[in-house]
Tab-separated table of C-alpha atoms in Angstrom:
chain	number	residue	atom	x	y	z
A	1	MET	CA	52.725	133.519	44.113
A	2	PHE	CA	49.452	131.926	45.259
A	3	GLY	CA	49.878	129.674	48.283
A	4	THR	CA	53.204	131.029	49.491
A	5	PHE	CA	53.461	132.300	53.036
A	6	SER	CA	54.847	135.480	54.513
A	7	GLN	CA	58.141	135.215	56.358
A	8	SER	CA	56.285	135.326	59.672
A	9	GLY	CA	53.942	132.558	58.484
A	10	ASP	CA	50.797	134.365	59.568
A	11	GLN	CA	49.702	135.324	56.038
A	12	MET	CA	49.402	133.545	52.692
A	13	VAL	CA	49.273	134.968	49.176
A	14	GLY	CA	45.719	134.609	47.870
A	15	LEU	CA	44.457	134.154	44.317
A	16	ASP	CA	44.568	137.912	43.682
A	17	GLY	CA	48.194	138.203	44.821
A	18	GLU	CA	47.234	139.898	48.087
A	19	TYR	CA	47.957	138.422	51.493
A	20	VAL	CA	45.176	136.841	53.547
A	21	SER	CA	45.445	136.078	57.258
A	22	VAL	CA	46.069	132.432	58.044
A	23	ASN	CA	43.056	130.690	59.618
A	24	SER	CA	40.667	133.508	58.654
A	25	GLU	CA	37.461	132.679	56.748
A	26	GLU	CA	38.998	134.292	53.654
A	27	TYR	CA	41.993	131.959	53.986
A	28	PHE	CA	39.770	128.877	54.055
A	29	ASP	CA	37.708	130.239	51.139
A	30	VAL	CA	40.839	130.812	49.048
A	31	LEU	CA	41.967	127.248	49.784
A	32	GLY	CA	38.509	125.856	48.966
A	33	ILE	CA	38.235	124.403	52.481
A	34	LYS	CA	34.689	124.162	53.831
A	35	SER	CA	34.668	121.206	56.209
A	36	SER	CA	35.866	121.100	59.790
A	37	ASN	CA	38.083	118.135	58.757
A	38	GLY	CA	39.750	120.343	56.152
A	39	LYS	CA	40.179	123.249	58.538
A	40	ASP	CA	41.711	121.003	61.188
A	41	PHE	CA	43.987	119.460	58.549
A	42	VAL	CA	45.433	122.766	57.287
A	43	LYS	CA	45.829	124.032	60.870
A	44	GLY	CA	48.108	121.096	61.707
A	45	GLU	CA	51.655	122.034	62.624
A	46	GLY	CA	53.814	122.246	59.512
A	47	VAL	CA	51.061	120.948	57.216
A	48	MET	CA	50.559	123.993	55.008
A	49	LYS	CA	54.292	124.621	54.811
A	50	LYS	CA	54.737	121.082	53.452
A	51	VAL	CA	51.690	121.313	51.140
A	52	SER	CA	53.058	124.579	49.738
A	53	GLU	CA	56.511	123.014	49.316
A	54	ILE	CA	55.079	119.984	47.475
A	55	ALA	CA	53.028	122.207	45.170
A	56	GLY	CA	55.992	124.485	44.439
A	57	ASN	CA	58.365	121.580	43.818
A	58	HIS	CA	56.064	119.898	41.334
A	59	GLY	CA	54.426	122.795	39.468
A	60	PHE	CA	50.848	122.961	40.709
A	61	ASN	CA	49.092	125.032	43.352
A	62	VAL	CA	48.147	124.282	46.937
A	63	ARG	CA	44.426	124.407	46.248
A	64	GLU	CA	44.723	121.693	43.603
A	65	LEU	CA	46.586	119.427	46.012
A	66	LEU	CA	44.148	120.120	48.857
A	67	ASN	CA	41.197	119.365	46.527
A	68	VAL	CA	42.775	116.019	45.659
A	69	ILE	CA	43.395	115.147	49.310
A	70	GLN	CA	39.816	116.114	50.172
A	71	LYS	CA	38.400	114.014	47.316
A	72	GLU	CA	40.551	110.976	48.056
A	73	SER	CA	40.481	110.830	51.861
A	74	ASN	CA	38.505	113.777	53.273
A	75	PHE	CA	41.797	114.800	54.934
A	76	ASN	CA	42.033	111.524	56.889
A	77	PRO	CA	45.504	109.909	56.727
A	78	ALA	CA	44.003	106.583	57.872
A	79	ALA	CA	41.284	106.530	55.189
A	80	VAL	CA	40.860	103.184	53.416
A	81	ASN	CA	38.831	102.557	50.270
A	82	GLU	CA	36.715	99.510	51.060
A	83	LYS	CA	36.571	98.406	47.399
A	84	SER	CA	40.236	98.724	46.460
A	85	GLY	CA	42.113	98.815	49.764
A	86	ALA	CA	43.806	102.073	48.730
A	87	THR	CA	44.987	103.906	51.837
A	88	GLY	CA	45.965	107.334	53.092
A	89	LEU	CA	45.618	110.954	52.112
A	90	ILE	CA	45.972	110.312	48.371
A	91	GLN	CA	44.889	106.660	48.497
A	92	PHE	CA	48.088	104.757	47.862
A	93	PHE	CA	47.498	101.450	46.053
A	94	ALA	CA	49.603	98.436	46.887
A	95	ASP	CA	51.857	97.143	44.124
A	96	LYS	CA	50.056	94.445	42.166
A	97	GLY	CA	49.757	91.279	44.258
A	98	GLU	CA	51.645	92.791	47.207
A	99	ASP	CA	50.860	94.395	50.564
A	100	TYR	CA	53.219	97.320	50.011
A	101	LYS	CA	53.693	100.326	47.745
A	102	THR	CA	57.137	100.898	46.258
A	103	ILE	CA	58.118	104.560	46.112
A	104	ASP	CA	61.602	105.624	45.097
A	105	GLY	CA	62.876	102.066	45.595
A	106	THR	CA	61.529	101.726	49.135
A	107	GLN	CA	58.677	99.380	50.015
A	108	TYR	CA	56.065	100.895	52.318
A	109	LYS	CA	53.552	98.448	53.781
A	110	ILE	CA	50.025	99.734	53.198
A	111	ALA	CA	49.176	99.004	56.853
A	112	ASP	CA	52.116	101.216	57.900
A	113	ILE	CA	51.054	104.053	55.573
A	114	LYS	CA	47.666	104.031	57.305
A	115	LYS	CA	49.432	104.570	60.655
A	116	MET	CA	51.628	107.457	59.449
A	117	SER	CA	51.023	110.962	60.742
A	118	VAL	CA	49.838	113.642	58.340
A	119	ASN	CA	53.353	115.057	58.005
A	120	GLU	CA	54.890	111.626	57.420
A	121	GLN	CA	52.355	110.978	54.664
A	122	LEU	CA	52.985	114.401	53.129
A	123	ASN	CA	56.686	113.510	52.953
A	124	LEU	CA	55.723	110.247	51.234
A	125	ILE	CA	53.437	112.130	48.842
A	126	ASP	CA	56.344	114.410	47.944
A	127	LYS	CA	58.505	111.348	47.158
A	128	TYR	CA	55.650	109.867	45.116
A	129	PHE	CA	55.403	113.063	43.051
A	130	GLU	CA	59.198	113.203	42.630
A	131	GLU	CA	59.062	109.760	41.078
A	132	ASN	CA	55.788	109.975	39.116
A	133	HIS	CA	54.795	113.570	38.375
A	134	LYS	CA	55.308	115.330	35.074
A	135	GLN	CA	55.695	119.116	35.445
A	136	GLY	CA	52.701	121.002	34.129
A	137	GLN	CA	50.245	118.206	34.847
A	138	HIS	CA	47.403	118.406	37.322
A	139	PRO	CA	48.317	116.544	40.546
A	140	TYR	CA	45.186	114.407	40.311
A	141	ILE	CA	46.375	112.846	37.053
A	142	THR	CA	49.545	111.716	38.838
A	143	ILE	CA	47.452	110.146	41.585
A	144	ALA	CA	44.497	108.821	39.594
A	145	TYR	CA	46.109	107.618	36.382
A	146	PRO	CA	49.786	108.540	35.876
A	147	LYS	CA	49.855	106.889	32.440
A	148	ALA	CA	47.634	109.758	31.227
A	149	HIS	CA	50.500	112.280	31.426
A	150	ASN	CA	51.244	111.886	27.740
A	151	MET	CA	47.642	111.518	26.615
A	152	ASN	CA	45.461	114.177	25.002
A	153	MET	CA	42.795	115.720	27.222
A	154	ASP	CA	39.933	113.887	25.477
A	155	GLU	CA	41.664	110.626	24.644
A	156	ILE	CA	39.654	107.763	26.121
A	157	ILE	CA	41.309	106.173	29.141
A	158	ALA	CA	38.396	103.855	29.880
A	159	THR	CA	34.872	103.159	28.657
A	160	SER	CA	31.828	102.917	30.895
A	161	ASP	CA	32.002	99.106	31.063
A	162	SER	CA	35.613	99.085	32.308
A	163	THR	CA	36.757	98.431	35.872
A	164	ILE	CA	38.229	101.951	36.047
A	165	ALA	CA	34.873	103.557	35.214
A	166	LYS	CA	32.915	101.228	37.486
A	167	GLN	CA	35.221	101.870	40.453
A	168	ASN	CA	35.308	105.628	39.759
A	169	PRO	CA	31.919	106.694	38.381
A	170	VAL	CA	32.682	110.334	39.276
A	171	TRP	CA	35.332	110.327	36.536
A	172	VAL	CA	32.901	109.309	33.772
A	173	ASN	CA	31.984	112.080	31.324
A	174	ASP	CA	28.667	112.670	29.529
A	175	ASP	CA	29.751	110.301	26.746
A	176	GLY	CA	30.227	107.487	29.276
A	177	ASN	CA	34.025	107.538	29.053
A	178	VAL	CA	36.871	108.393	31.379
A	179	THR	CA	39.302	110.937	29.944
A	180	LYS	CA	42.054	113.097	31.356
A	181	ARG	CA	39.654	116.059	31.099
A	182	SER	CA	36.892	114.240	33.033
A	183	ILE	CA	39.296	113.215	35.821
A	184	ILE	CA	40.552	116.806	36.196
A	185	ALA	CA	36.986	118.176	36.083
A	186	TYR	CA	36.100	115.995	39.049
A	187	ALA	CA	39.275	116.987	40.909
A	188	ASP	CA	38.615	120.709	40.482
A	189	LYS	CA	34.961	120.535	41.532
A	190	VAL	CA	34.636	122.307	44.873
């Protein structure tokens, strides 16, 4: 299955079902990784094992998760959105009116999330998906707008004059609306 590793860990199953050598150009191409930040990220000790585990546990593929991490933080665990204050690899938002994010009953201060290592944040991301992800959904829906899980692909989440659309213009479709389909289209753009 795409994204799984050989027992030795030096090869990964590519899109065509054939193994590719880890850290080869073909490997990075299969993962959709072009930047040096992305290459350094996936080379980190234990990172791809955890990314593969998260994807397998929650029913999406490693490339989808890596695309989301690239879009949200450019692979920087200390990334902070200046407008919203969202922090980390997938841009965790603080609970409304608080300085922490509650995940699985535990409060994580946003400032502490920013200081976590990549692997610590990946563990937190896994917990976040355990609590919020619906099998069969794209991982970006869980991160961007979890309420959309039960919505139709073209149901309007937000109109162009909404805060959601203004803060996330890349999600707006040609009709000026934000839909589940337009959020996923942005997430899958390489």
